[in-house]
Short mmCIF file of C-alpha atoms and ligand atoms in Angstrom, two decimals:
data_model
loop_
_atom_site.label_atom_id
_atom_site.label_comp_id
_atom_site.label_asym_id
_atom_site.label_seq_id
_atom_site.Cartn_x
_atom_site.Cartn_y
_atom_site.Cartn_z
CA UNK H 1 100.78 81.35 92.09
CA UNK H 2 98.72 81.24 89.00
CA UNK H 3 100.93 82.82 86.24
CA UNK H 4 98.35 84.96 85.12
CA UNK H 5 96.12 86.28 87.63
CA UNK H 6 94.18 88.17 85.29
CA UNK H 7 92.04 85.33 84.06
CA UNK H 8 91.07 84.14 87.53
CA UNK H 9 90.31 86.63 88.52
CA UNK H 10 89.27 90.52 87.62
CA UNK H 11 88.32 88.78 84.05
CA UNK H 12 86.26 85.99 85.34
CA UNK H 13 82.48 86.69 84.79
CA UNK H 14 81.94 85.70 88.57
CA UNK H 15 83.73 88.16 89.89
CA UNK H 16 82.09 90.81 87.52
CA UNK H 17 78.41 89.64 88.73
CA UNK H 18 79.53 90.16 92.12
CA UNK H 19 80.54 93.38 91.84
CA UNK H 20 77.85 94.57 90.17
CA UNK H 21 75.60 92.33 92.78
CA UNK H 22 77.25 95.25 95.18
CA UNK H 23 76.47 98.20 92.81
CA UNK H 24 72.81 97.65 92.16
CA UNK H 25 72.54 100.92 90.47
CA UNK H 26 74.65 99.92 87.34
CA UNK H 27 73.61 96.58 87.34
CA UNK H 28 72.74 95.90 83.53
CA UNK H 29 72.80 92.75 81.91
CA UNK H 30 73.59 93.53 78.88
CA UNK H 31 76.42 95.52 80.00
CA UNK H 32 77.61 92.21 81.35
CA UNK H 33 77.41 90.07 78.09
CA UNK H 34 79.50 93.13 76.41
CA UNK H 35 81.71 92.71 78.89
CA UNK H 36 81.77 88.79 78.66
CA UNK H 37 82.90 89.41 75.27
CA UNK H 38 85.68 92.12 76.13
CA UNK H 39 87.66 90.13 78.24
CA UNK H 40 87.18 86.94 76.41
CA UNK H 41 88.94 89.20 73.59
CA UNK H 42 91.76 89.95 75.56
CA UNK H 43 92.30 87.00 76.41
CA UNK H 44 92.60 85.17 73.21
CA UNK H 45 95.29 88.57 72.60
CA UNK H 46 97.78 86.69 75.09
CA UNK H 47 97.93 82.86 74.80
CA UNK H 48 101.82 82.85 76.50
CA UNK H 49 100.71 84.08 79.85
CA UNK H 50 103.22 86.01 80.63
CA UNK H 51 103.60 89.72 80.59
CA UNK H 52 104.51 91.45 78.07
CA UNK H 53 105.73 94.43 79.35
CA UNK H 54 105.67 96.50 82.20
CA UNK H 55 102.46 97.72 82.34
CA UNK H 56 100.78 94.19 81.99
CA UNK H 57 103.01 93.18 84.79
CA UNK H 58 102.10 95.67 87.28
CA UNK H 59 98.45 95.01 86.63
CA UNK H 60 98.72 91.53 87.16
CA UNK H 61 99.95 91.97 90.46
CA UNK H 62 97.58 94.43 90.96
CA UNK H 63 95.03 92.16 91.11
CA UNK H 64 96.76 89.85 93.14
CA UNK H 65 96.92 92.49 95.82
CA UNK H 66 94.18 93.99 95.93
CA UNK H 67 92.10 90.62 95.91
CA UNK H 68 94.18 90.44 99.52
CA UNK H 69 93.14 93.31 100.43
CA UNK H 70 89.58 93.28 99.65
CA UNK H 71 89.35 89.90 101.87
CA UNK H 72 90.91 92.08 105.18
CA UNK H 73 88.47 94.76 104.27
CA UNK H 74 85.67 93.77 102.63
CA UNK H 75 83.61 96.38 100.80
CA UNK H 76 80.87 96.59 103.73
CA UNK H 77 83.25 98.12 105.77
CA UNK H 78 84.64 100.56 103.96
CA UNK H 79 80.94 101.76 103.48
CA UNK H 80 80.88 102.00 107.12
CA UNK H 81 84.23 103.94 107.35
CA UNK H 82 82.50 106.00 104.56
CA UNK H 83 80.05 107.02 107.10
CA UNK H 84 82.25 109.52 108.65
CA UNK H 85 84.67 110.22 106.48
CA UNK H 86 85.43 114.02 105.89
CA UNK H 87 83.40 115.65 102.42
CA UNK H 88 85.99 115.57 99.45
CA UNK H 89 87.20 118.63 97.96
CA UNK H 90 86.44 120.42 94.62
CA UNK H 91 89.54 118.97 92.45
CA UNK H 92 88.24 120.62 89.12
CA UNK H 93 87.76 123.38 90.91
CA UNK H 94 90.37 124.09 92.30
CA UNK H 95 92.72 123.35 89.01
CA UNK H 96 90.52 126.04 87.29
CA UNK H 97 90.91 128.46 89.79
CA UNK H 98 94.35 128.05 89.25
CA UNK H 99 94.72 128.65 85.95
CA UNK H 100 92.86 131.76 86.09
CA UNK H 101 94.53 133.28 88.77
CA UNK H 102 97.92 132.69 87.42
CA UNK H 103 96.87 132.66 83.66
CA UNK H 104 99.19 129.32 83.79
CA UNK H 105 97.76 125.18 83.43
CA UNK H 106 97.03 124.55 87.00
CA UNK H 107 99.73 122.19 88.76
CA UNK H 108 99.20 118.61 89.81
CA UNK H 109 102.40 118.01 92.10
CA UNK H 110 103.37 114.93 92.23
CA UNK H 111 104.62 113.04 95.60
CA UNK H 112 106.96 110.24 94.06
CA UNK H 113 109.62 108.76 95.25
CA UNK H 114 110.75 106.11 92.58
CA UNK H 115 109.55 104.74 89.44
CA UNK H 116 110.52 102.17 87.14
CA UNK H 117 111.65 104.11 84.59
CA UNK H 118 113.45 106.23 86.69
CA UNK H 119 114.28 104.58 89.67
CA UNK H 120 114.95 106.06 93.12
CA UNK H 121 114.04 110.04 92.84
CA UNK H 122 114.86 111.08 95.98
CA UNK H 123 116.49 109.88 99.11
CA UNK H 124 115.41 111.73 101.95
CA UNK H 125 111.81 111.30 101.38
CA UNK H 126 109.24 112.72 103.34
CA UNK H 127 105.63 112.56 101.63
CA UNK H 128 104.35 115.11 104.81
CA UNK H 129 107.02 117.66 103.95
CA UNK H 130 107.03 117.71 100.25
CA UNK H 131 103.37 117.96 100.10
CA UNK H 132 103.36 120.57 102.44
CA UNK H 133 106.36 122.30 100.09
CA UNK H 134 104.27 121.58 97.22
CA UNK H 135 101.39 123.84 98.14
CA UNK H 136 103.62 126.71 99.45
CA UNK H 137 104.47 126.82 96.10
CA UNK H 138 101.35 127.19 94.35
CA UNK H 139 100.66 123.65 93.20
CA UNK H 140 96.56 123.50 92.93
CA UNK H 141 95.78 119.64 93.81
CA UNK H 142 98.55 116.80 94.72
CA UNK H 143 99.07 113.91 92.93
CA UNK H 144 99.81 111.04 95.73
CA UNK H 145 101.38 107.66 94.07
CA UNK H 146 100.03 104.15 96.32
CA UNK H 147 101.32 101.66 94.59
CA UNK H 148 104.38 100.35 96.99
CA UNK H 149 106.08 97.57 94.73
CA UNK H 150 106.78 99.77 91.08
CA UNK H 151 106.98 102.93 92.90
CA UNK H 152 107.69 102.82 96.29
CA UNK H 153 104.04 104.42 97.13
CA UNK H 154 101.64 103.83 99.82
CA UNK H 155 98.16 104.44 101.37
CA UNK H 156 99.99 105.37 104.48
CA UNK H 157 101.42 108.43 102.33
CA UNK H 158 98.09 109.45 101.52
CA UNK H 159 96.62 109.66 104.48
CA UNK H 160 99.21 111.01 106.23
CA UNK H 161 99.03 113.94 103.92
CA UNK H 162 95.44 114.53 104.13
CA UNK H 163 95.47 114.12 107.91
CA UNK H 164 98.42 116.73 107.82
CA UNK H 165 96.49 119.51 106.82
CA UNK H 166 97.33 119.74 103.80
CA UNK H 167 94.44 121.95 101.51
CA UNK H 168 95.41 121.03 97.79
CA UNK H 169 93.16 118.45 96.73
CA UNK H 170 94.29 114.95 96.12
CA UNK H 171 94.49 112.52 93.72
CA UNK H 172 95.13 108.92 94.64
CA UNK H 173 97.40 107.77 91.75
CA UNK H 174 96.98 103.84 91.48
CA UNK H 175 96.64 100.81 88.83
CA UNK H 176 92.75 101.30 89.20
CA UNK H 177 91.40 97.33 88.57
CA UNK H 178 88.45 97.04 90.17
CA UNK H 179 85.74 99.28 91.93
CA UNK H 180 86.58 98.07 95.41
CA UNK H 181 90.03 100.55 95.38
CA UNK H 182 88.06 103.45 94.69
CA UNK H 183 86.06 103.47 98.24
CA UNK H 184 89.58 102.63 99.68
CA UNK H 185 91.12 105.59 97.89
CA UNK H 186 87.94 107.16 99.17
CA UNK H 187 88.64 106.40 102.79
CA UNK H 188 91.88 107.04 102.83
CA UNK H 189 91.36 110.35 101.80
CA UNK H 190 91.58 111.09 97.88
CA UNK H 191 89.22 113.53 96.43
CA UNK H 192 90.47 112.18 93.15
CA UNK H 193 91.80 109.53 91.42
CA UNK H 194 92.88 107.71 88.46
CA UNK H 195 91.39 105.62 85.78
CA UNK H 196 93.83 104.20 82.60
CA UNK H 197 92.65 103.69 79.31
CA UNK H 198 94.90 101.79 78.71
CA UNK H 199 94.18 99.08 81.25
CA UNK H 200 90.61 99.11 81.86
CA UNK H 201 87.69 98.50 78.89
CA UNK H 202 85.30 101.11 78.21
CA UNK H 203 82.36 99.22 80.33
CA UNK H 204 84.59 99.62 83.46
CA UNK H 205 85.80 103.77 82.84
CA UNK H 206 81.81 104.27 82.35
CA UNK H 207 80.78 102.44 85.74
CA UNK H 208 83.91 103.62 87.50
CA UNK H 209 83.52 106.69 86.69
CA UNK H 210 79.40 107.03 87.90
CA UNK H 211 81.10 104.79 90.89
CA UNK H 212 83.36 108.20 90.98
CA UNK H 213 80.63 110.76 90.93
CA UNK H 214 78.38 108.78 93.70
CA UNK H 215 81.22 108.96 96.08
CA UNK H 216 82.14 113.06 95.03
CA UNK H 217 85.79 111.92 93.88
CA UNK H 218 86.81 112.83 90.87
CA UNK H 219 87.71 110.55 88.02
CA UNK H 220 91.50 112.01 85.88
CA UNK H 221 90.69 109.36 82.70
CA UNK H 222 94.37 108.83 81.23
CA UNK H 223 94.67 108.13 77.43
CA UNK H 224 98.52 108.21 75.63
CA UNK H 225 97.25 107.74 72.10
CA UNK H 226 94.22 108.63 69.49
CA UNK H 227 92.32 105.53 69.71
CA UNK H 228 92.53 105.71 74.01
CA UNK H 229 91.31 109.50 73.27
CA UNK H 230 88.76 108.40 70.78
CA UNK H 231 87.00 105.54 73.31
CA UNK H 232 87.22 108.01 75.87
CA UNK H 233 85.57 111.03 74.67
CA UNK H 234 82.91 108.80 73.53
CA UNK H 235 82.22 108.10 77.37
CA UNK H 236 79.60 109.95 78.52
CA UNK H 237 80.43 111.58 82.31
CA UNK H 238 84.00 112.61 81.74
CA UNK H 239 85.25 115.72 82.34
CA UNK H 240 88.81 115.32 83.33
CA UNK H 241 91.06 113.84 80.76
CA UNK H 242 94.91 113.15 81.32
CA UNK H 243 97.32 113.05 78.24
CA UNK H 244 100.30 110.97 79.17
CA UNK H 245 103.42 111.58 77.24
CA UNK H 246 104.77 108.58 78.06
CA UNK H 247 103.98 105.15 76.86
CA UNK H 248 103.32 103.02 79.84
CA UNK H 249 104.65 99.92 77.88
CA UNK H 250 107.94 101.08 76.67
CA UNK H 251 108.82 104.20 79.07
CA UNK H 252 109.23 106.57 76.01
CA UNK H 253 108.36 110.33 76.67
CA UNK H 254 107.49 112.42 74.43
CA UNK H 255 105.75 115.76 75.08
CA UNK H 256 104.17 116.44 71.21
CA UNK H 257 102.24 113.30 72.06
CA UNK H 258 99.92 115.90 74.29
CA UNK H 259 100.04 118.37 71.23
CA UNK H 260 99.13 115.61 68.53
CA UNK H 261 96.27 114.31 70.56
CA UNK H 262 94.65 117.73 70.96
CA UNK H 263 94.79 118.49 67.40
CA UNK H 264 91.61 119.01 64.63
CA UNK H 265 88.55 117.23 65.35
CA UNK H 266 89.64 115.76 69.00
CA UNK H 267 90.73 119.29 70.26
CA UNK H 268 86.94 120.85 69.14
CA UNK H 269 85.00 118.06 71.00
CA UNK H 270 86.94 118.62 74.00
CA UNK H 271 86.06 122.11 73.91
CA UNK H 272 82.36 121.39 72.85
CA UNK H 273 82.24 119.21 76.40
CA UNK H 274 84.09 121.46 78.45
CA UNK H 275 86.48 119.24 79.27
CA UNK H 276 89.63 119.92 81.00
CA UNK H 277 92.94 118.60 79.71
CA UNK H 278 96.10 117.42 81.56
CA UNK H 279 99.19 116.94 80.17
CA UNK H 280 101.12 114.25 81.63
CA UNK H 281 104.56 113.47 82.52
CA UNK H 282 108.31 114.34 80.80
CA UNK H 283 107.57 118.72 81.60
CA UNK H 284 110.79 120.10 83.30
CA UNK H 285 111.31 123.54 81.55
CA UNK H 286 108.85 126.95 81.25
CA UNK H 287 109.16 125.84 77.24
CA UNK H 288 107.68 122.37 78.27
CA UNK H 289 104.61 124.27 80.06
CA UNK H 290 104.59 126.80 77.58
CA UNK H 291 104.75 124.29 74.58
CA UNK H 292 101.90 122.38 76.39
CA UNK H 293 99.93 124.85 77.20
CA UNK H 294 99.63 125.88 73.46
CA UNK H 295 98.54 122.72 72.88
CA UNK H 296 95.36 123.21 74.83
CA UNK H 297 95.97 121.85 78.23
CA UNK H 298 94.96 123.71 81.33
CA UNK H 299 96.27 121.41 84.05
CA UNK H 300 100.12 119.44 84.46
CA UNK H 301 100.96 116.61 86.02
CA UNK H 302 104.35 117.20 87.33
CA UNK H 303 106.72 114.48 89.74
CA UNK H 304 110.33 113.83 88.49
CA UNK H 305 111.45 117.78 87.73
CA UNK H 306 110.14 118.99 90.75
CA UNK H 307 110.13 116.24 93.71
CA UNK H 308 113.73 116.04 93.16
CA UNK H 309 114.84 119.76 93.67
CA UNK H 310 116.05 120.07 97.22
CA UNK H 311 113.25 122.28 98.19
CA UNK H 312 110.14 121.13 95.96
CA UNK H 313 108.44 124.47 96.32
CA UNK H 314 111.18 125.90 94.74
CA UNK H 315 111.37 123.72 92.11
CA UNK H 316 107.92 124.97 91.54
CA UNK H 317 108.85 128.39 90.43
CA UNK H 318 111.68 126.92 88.15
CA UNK H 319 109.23 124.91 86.14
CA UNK H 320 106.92 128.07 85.65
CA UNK H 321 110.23 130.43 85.46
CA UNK H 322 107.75 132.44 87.93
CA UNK H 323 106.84 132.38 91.55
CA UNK H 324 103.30 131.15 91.31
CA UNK H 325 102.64 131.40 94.79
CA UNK H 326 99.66 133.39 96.36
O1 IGP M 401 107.66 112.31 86.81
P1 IGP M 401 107.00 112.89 85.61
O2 IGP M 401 107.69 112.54 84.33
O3 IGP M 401 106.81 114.39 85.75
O4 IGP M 401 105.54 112.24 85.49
C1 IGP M 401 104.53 112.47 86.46
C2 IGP M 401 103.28 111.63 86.14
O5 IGP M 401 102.76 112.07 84.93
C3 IGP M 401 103.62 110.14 86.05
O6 IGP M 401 104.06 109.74 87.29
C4 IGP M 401 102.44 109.27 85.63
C5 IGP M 401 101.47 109.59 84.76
N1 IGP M 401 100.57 108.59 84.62
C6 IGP M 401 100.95 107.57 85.41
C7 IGP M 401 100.34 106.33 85.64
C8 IGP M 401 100.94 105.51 86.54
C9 IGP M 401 102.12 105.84 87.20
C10 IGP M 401 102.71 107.07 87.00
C11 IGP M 401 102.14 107.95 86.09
#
C-alpha cells in the first residue's frame, strides 16, 4: 500500500477536477489553482511520509476507505437513492428550541462506543437503545460516530437509528475527506454532519458546506484553536460552529479552550452572524455546562460522561443536575 495515501489520492489535482466535473455548480477554476497550491503546501510540510500523529493517521486511512467505497457505490447512485430518501430534519432548529425551552445549551448525545483516547466505553452496546435513551432524556439532536476502525462506529448504526424511529436529529460524525461521504451520510440518514478544520483547507469547508446546504444537511464546522476559528468565521455560509476541547493530535482536553476561543473580537462576530456555538468534548459535571455555557455556547456535544452511565437517559439529568426531559 502506498505509505501515504494522501498524495495519490484526495491531494492529486485529478481527483479534485473530477469532483468538481460532478459538482458543476462550484466548478471554478480559479478555486482549483488555489487549491493546487494548498495541497502542494502540505505536502512539502511532511517529506517522511508517515503520520505524525493520530489524527493524520486516521485521515490517511480515511481516504483509503472511502476511495473503496466510492468504487462499490459510485456517486450516480447515491443520487438515485437520493431520490427517495426521507426530507432531513431541522438540526439548528431543533438545538435552539432546546435551549429555550430549558434555558440550558441544547444537547448533542453522543452514540460512542470506543475511542482512541479512551478506549472501549461501554460493553453492552446497543446504538438502537441508547439513542432511544438519549431522547427520553431530553437530548435535542444525536451525534452518531461511523468511523469503524478508531472508534468502533458504523453506517449500520446510523441507519439503524434513523430507521428506529428515533426523532432527534442526527449528525453523522465522520473524518469528512471528500464530498462523496456527504451524499452517503445523506442516504444513510444524517440530517447533519461534520466538517474539521483541522483536516480539510478552507476551499473544501466552503464547497462542502454549499454541497451541505444543496442536500438540506447541516454542516457542525469544528475548530480547536484561534487560527481554525479565524479561517472559519471568515467562511461565508456557516452557521454552526463546534469548539473542540480536545486536541485531535495529542488527546489533551481542556474545557477553557471553548472559553478562550469565544473571547473579545471572535465572541462579537459570532454574535454579529448569528452563529450558534458548540462546545465540544471533556463536559461531565453541571459546572462543566455551566462554565461553558458562560462562555457563550448554546449547544454540547456530549459521549464519554453520558454513554457510559448504565441508563444514558439518566446520565442525562446528572450532567444538567436537572431532569431536562419534556
Ligand atoms: O466523549 P466526549 O469527551 O464527551 O466527546 C464527545 C465528542 O466531542 C467527541 O467524540 C468528538 C468531538 N469531535 C470529534 C471528532 C472526531 C471524533 C470524535 C470527536
Amino acid at each position: 500500500m502506498n505509505p501515504n495515501p494522501r498524495a495519490g489520492n484526495r491531494f492529486s489535482v485529478t481527483s479534485i477536477e473530477a469532483q468538481q466535473a460532478e459538482f458543476p455548480t462550484v466548478n471554478k477554476e480559479d478555486e482549483l489553482k488555489a487549491k493546487e497550491f494548498e495541497v502542494m503546501m502540505l505536502q512539502e510540510e511532511n517529506e517522511g511520509n508517515t503520520p505524525r500523529n493520530i489524527l493524520e493517521e486516521i485521515v490517511w486511512n480515511k481516504d483509503v476507505e472511502v476511495a473503496k467505497m466510492r468504487e462499490r457505490k459510485p456517486l450516480s447512485s447515491l443520487k438515485k437513492s437520493l431520490e427517495n430518501a426521507p426530507p432531513t430534519r431541522d438540526f439548528l432548529g431543533a438545538l435552539r428550541e432546546a435551549n429555550r425551552r430549558t434555558g440550558f445549551p441544547g444537547l448533542i448525545a453522543e452514540v460512542k462506543k470506543a475511542s482512541p483516547s479512551r478506549g472501549i466505553l461501554r460493553e453492552d452496546f446497543d446504538p438502537v437503545e441508547i439513542a432511544k435513551a438519549y431522547e427520553k432524556g431530553g437530548a435535542a439532536c444525536l451525534s452518531v460516530l461511523t468511523d469503524e476502525k478508531y472508534f468502533k462506529g458504523s453506517f449500520e448504526n446510523l441507519e439503524a437509528i434513523r430507521n428506529a424511529g428515533v426523532k432527534c436529529p442526527l449528525l453523522c460524525k465522520e473524518f469528512v475527506v471528500e464530498a462523496w461521504q456527504i451524499f452517503y451520510a445523506r442516504v444513510k440518514g444524517a440530517d447533519a454532519i461534520l466538517l474539521i478544520a483541522a483536516v480539510l483547507p478552507d476551499l473544501d469547508i466552503k464547497y462542502m458546506t454549499k454541497i451541505c446546504k444543496m442536500l438540506g444537511l447541516t454542516a457542525l464546522v469544528e475548530v480547536h484553536d484561534e487560527r481554525e476559528m479565524d479561517r472559519v468565521l471568515a467562511i461565508e455560509g456557516v452557521e454552526l460552529i463546534g469548539i473542540n476541547n480536545r486536541n485531535l493530535e495529542t488527546f489533551e482536553v481542556d474545557i477553557s479552550n471553548t472559553k478562550r476561543l469565544l473571547e473579545g473580537e471572535r465572541g462579537q462576530l459570532i454574535r454579529q452572524k448569528d452563529i450558534i456555538v458548540v462546545g465540544e468534548s471533556g463536559l461531565f459535571t453541571p459546572d462543566d455546562i455551566a462554565y461553558v455555557q458562560e462562555a457563550g455556547v448554546k449547544a454540547v456535544l456530549v459521549g464519554e460522561s453520558i454513554v457510559k452511565q448504565s441508563d444514558p437517559g439518566k446520565g442525562i439529568s446528572g450532567l444538567f443536575g436537572k431532569d431536562i426531559s419534556l
